[in-house]
N, CA, C and O atoms as a Maestro MAE file, in Angstrom:
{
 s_m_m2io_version
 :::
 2.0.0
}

f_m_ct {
 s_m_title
 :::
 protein
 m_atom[216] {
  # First column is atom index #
  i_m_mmod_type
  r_m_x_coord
  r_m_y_coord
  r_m_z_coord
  i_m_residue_number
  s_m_chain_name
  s_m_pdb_residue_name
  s_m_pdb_atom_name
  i_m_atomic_number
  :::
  1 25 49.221 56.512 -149.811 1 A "UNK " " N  " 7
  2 3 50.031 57.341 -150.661 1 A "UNK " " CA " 6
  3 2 49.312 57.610 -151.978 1 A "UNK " " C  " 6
  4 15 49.206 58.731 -152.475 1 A "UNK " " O  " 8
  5 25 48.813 56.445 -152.517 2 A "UNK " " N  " 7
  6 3 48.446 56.486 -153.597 2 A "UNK " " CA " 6
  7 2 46.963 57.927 -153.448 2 A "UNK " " C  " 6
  8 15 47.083 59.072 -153.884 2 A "UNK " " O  " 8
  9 25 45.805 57.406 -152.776 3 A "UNK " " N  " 7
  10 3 44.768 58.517 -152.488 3 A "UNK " " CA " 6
  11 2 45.389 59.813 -152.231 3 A "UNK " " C  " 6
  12 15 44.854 60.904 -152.428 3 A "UNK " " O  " 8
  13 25 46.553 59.605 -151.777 4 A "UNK " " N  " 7
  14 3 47.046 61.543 -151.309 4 A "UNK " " CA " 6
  15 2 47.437 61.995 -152.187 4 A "UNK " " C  " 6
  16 15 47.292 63.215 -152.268 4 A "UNK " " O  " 8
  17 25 48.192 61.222 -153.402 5 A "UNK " " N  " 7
  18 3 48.660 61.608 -154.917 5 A "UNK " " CA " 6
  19 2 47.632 62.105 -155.238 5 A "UNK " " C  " 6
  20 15 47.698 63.325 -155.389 5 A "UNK " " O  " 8
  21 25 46.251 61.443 -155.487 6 A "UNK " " N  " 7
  22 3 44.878 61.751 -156.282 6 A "UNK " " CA " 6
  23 2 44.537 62.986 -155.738 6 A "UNK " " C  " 6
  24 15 44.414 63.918 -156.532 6 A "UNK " " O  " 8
  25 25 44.337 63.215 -154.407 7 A "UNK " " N  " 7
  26 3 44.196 64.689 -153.673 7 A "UNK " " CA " 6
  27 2 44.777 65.393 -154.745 7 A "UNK " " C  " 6
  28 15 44.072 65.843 -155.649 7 A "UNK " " O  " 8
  29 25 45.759 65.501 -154.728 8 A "UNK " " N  " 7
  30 3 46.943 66.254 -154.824 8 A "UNK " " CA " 6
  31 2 46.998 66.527 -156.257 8 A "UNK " " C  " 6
  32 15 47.557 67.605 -156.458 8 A "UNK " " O  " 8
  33 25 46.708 66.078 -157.076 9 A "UNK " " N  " 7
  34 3 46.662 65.783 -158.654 9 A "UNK " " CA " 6
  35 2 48.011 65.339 -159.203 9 A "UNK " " C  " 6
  36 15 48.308 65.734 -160.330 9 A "UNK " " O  " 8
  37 25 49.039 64.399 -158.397 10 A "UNK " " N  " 7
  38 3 49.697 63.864 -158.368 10 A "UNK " " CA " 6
  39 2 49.561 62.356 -159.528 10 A "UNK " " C  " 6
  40 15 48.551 61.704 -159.793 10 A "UNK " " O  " 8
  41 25 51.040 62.164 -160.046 11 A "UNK " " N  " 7
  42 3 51.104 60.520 -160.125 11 A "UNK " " CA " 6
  43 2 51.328 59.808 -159.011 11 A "UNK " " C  " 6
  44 15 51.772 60.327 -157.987 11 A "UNK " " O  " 8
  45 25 51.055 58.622 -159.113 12 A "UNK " " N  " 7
  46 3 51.549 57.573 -158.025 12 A "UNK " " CA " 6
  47 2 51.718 56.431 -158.694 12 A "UNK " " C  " 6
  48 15 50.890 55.709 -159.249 12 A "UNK " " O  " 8
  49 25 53.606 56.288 -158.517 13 A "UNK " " N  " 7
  50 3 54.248 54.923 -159.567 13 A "UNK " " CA " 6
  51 2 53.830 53.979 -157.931 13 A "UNK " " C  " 6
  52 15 54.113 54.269 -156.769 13 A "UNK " " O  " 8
  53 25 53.188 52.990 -158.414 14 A "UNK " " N  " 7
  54 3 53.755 51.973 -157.430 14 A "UNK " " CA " 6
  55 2 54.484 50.468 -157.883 14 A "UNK " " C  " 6
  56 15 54.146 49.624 -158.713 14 A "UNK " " O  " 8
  57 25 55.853 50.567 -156.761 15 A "UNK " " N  " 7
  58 3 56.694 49.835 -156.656 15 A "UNK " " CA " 6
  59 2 56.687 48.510 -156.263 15 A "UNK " " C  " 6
  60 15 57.199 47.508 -156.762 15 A "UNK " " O  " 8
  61 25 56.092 48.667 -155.396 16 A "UNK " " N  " 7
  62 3 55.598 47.446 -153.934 16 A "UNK " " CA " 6
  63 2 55.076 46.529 -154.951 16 A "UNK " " C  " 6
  64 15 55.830 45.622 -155.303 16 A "UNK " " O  " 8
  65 25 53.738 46.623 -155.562 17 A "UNK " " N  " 7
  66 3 52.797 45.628 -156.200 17 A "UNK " " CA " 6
  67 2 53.482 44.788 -157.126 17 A "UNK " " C  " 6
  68 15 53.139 43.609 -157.207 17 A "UNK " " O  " 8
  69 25 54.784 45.418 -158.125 18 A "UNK " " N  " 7
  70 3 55.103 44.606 -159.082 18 A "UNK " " CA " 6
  71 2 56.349 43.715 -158.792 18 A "UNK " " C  " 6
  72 15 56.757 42.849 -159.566 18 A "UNK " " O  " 8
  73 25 56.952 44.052 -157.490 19 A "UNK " " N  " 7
  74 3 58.351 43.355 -156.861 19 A "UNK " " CA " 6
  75 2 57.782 42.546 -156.135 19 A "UNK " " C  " 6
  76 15 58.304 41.431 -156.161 19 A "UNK " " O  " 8
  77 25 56.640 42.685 -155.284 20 A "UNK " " N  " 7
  78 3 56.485 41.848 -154.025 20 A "UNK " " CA " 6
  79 2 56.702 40.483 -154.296 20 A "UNK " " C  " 6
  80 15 56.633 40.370 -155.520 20 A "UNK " " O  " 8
  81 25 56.899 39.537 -153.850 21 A "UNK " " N  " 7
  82 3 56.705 38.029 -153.702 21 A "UNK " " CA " 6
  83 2 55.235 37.707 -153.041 21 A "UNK " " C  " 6
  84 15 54.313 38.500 -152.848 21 A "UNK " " O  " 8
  85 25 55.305 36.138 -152.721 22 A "UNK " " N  " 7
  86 3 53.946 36.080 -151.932 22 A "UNK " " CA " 6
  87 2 53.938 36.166 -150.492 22 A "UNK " " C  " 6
  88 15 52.947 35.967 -149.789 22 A "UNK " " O  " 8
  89 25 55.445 36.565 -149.964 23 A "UNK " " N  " 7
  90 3 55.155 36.669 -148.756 23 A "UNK " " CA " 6
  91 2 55.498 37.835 -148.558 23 A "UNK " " C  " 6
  92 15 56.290 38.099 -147.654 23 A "UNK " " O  " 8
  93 25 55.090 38.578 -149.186 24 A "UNK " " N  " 7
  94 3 55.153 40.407 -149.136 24 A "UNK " " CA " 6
  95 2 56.712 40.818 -149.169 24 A "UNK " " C  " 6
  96 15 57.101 41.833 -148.592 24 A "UNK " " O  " 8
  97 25 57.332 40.208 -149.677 25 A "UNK " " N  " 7
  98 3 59.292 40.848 -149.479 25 A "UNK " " CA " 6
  99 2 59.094 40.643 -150.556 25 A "UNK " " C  " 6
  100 15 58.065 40.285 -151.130 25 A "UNK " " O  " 8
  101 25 60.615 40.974 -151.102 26 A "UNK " " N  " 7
  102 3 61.186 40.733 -152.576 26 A "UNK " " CA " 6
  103 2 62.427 39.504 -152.657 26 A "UNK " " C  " 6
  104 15 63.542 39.490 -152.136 26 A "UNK " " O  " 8
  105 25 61.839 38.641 -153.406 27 A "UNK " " N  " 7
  106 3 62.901 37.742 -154.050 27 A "UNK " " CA " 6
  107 2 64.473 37.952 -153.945 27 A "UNK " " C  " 6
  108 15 64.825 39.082 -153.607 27 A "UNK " " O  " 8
  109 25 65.266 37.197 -154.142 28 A "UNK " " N  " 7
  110 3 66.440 37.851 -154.011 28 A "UNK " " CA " 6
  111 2 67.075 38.227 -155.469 28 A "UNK " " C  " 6
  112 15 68.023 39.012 -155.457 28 A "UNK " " O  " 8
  113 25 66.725 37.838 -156.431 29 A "UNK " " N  " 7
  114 3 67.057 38.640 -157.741 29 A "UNK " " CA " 6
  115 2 66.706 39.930 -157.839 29 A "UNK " " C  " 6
  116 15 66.962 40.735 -158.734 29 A "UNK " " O  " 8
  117 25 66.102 40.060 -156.850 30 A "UNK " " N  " 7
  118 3 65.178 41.975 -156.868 30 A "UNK " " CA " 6
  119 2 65.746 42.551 -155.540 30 A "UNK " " C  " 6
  120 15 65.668 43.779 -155.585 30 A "UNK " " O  " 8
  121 25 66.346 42.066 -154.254 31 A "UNK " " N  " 7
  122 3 66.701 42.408 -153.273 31 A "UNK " " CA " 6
  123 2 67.709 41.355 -152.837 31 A "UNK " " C  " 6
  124 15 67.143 40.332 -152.448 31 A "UNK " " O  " 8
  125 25 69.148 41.302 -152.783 32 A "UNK " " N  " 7
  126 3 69.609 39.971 -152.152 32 A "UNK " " CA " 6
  127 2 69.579 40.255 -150.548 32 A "UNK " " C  " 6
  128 15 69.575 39.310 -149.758 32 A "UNK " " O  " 8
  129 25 69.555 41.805 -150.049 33 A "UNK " " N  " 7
  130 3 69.329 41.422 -149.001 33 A "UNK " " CA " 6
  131 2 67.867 41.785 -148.331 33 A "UNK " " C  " 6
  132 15 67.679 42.411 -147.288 33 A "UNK " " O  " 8
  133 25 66.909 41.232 -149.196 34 A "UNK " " N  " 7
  134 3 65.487 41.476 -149.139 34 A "UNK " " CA " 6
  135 2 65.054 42.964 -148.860 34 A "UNK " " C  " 6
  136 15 63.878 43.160 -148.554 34 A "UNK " " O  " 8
  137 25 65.785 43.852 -148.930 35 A "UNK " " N  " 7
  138 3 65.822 45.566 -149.583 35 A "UNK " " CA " 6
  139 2 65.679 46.153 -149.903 35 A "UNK " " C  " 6
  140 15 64.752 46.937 -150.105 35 A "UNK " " O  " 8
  141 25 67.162 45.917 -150.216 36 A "UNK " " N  " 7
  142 3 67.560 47.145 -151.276 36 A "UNK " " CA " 6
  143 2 67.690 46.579 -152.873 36 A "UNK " " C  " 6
  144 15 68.380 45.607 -153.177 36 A "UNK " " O  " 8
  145 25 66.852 47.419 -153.875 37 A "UNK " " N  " 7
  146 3 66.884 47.052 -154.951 37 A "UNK " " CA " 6
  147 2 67.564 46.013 -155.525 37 A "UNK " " C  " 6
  148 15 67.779 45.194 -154.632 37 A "UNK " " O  " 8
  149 25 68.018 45.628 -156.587 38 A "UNK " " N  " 7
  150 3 69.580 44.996 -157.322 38 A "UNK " " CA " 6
  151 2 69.127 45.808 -158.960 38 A "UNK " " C  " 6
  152 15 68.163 46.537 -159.192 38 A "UNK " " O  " 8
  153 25 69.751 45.546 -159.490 39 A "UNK " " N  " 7
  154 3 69.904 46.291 -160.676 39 A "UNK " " CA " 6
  155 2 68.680 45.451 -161.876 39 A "UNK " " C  " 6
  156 15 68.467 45.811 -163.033 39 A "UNK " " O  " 8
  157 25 68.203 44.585 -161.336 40 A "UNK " " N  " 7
  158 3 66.938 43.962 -162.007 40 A "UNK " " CA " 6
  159 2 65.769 44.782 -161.783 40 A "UNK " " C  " 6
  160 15 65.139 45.388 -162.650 40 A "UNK " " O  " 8
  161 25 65.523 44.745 -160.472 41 A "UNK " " N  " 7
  162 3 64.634 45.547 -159.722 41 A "UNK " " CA " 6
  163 2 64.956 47.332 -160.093 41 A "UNK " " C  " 6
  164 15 63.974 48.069 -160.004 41 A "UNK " " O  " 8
  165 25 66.119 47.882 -160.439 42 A "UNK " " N  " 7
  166 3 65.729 48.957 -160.824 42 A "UNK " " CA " 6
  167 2 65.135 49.059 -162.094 42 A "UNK " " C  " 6
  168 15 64.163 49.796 -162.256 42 A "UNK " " O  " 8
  169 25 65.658 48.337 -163.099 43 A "UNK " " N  " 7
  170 3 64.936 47.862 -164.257 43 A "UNK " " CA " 6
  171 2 63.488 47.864 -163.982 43 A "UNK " " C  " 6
  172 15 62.692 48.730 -164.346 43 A "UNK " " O  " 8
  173 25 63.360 47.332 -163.641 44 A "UNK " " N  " 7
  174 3 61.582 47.294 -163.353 44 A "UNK " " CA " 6
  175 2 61.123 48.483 -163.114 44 A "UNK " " C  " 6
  176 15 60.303 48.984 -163.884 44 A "UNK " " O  " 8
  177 25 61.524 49.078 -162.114 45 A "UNK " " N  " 7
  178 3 60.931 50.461 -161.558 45 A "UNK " " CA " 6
  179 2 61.533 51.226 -162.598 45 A "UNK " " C  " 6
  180 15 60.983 52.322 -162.703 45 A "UNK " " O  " 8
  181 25 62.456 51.047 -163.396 46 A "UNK " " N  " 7
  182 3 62.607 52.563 -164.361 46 A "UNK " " CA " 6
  183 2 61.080 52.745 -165.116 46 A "UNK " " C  " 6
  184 15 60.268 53.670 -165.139 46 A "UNK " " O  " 8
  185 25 61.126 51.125 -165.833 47 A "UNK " " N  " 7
  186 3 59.988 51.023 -166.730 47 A "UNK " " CA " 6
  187 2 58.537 51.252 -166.503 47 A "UNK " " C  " 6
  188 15 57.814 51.804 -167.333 47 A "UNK " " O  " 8
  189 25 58.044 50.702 -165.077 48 A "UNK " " N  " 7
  190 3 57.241 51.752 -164.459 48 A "UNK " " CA " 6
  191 2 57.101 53.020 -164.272 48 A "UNK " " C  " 6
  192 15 56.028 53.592 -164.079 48 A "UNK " " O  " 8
  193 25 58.035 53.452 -164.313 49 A "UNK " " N  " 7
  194 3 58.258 55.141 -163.744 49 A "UNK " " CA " 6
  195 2 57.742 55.891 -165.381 49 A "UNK " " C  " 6
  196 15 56.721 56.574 -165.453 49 A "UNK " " O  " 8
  197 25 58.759 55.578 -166.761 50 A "UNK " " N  " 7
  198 3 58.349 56.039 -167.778 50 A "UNK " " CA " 6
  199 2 56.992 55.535 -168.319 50 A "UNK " " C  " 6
  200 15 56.435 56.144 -169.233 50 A "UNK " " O  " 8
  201 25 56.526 54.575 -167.836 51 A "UNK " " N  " 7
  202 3 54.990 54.606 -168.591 51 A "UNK " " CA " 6
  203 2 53.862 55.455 -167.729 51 A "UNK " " C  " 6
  204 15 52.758 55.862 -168.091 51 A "UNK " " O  " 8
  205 25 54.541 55.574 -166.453 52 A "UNK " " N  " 7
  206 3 53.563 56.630 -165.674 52 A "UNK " " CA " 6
  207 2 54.016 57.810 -166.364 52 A "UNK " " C  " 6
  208 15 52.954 58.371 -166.632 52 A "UNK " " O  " 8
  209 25 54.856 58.458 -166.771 53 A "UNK " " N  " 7
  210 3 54.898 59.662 -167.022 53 A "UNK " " CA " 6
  211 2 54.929 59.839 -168.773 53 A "UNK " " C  " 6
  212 15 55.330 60.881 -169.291 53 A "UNK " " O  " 8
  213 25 54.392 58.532 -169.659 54 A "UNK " " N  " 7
  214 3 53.842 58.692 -170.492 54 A "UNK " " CA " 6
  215 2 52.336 59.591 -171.012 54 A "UNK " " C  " 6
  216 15 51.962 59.542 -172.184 54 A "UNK " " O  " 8
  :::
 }
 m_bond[215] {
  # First column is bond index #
  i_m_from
  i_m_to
  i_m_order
  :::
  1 1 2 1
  2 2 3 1
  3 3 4 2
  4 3 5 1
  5 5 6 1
  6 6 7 1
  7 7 8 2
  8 7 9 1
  9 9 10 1
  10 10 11 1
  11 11 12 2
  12 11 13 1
  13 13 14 1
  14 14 15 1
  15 15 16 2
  16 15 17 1
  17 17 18 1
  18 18 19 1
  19 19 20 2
  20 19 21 1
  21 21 22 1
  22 22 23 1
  23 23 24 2
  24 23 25 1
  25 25 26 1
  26 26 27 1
  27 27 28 2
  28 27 29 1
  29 29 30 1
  30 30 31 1
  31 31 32 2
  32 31 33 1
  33 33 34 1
  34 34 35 1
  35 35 36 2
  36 35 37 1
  37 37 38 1
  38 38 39 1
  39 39 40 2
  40 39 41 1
  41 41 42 1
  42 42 43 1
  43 43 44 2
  44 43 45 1
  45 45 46 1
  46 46 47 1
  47 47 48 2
  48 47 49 1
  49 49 50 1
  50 50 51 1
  51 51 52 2
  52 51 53 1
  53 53 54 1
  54 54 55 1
  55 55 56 2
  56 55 57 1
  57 57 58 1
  58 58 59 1
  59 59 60 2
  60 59 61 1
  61 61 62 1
  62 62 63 1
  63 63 64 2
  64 63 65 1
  65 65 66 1
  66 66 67 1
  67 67 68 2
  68 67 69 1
  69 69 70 1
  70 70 71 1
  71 71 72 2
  72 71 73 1
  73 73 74 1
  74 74 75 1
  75 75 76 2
  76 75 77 1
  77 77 78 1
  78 78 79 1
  79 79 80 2
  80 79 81 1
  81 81 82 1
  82 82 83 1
  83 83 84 2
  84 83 85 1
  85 85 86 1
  86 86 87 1
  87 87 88 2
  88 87 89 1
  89 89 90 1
  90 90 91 1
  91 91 92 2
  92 91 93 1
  93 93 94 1
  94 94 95 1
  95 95 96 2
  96 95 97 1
  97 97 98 1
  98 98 99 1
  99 99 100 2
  100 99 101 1
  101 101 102 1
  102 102 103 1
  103 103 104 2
  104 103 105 1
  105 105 106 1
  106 106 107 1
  107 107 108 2
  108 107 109 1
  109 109 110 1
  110 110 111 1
  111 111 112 2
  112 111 113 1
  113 113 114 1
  114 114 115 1
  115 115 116 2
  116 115 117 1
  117 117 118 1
  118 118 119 1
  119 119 120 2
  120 119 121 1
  121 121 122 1
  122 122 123 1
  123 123 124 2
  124 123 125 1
  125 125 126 1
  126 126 127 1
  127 127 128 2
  128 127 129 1
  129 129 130 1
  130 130 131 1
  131 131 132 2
  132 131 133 1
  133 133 134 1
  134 134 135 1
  135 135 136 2
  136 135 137 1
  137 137 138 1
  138 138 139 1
  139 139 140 2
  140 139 141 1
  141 141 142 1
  142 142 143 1
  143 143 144 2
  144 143 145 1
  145 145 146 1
  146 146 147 1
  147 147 148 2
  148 147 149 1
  149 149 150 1
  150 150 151 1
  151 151 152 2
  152 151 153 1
  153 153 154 1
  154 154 155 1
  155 155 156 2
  156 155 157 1
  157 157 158 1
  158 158 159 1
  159 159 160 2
  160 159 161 1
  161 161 162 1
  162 162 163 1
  163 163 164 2
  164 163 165 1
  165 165 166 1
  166 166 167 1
  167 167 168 2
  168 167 169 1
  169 169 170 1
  170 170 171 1
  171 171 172 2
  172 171 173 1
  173 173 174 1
  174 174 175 1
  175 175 176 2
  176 175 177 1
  177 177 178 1
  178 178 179 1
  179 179 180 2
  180 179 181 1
  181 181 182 1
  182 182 183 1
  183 183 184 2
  184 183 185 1
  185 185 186 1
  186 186 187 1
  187 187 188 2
  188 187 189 1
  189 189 190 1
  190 190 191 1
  191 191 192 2
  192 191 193 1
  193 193 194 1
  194 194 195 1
  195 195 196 2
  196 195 197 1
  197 197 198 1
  198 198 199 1
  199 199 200 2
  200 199 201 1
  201 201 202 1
  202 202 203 1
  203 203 204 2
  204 203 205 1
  205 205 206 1
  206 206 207 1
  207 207 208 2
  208 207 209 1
  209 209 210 1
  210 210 211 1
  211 211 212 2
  212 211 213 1
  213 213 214 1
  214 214 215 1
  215 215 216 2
  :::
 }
}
């Protein structure tokens, strides 16, 4: 995704890298049902999202 953004002259926020755990899922403060967001985890990704489009 990220290389097809660069094609493209695209951003690419990534999500995955800053939620993951070490066994590639998300914690349950960030997913209780290893998921879907929780409202921590959107937190995170908002703040990602506005420094990419800083």
């Amino acid at each position: 995704m990220k290389a097809l953004a660069k094609t493209r002259g695209l951003n690419y926020v990534d999500y995955h890298t800053p939620l993951k755990n070490t066994g590639n899922g998300m914690d349950p403060d960030l997913a209780k049902d290893g998921v879907h967001p929780t409202m921590k985890a959107y937190s995170i990704m908002g703040k990602l999202l506005l420094d990419a489009l800083k």
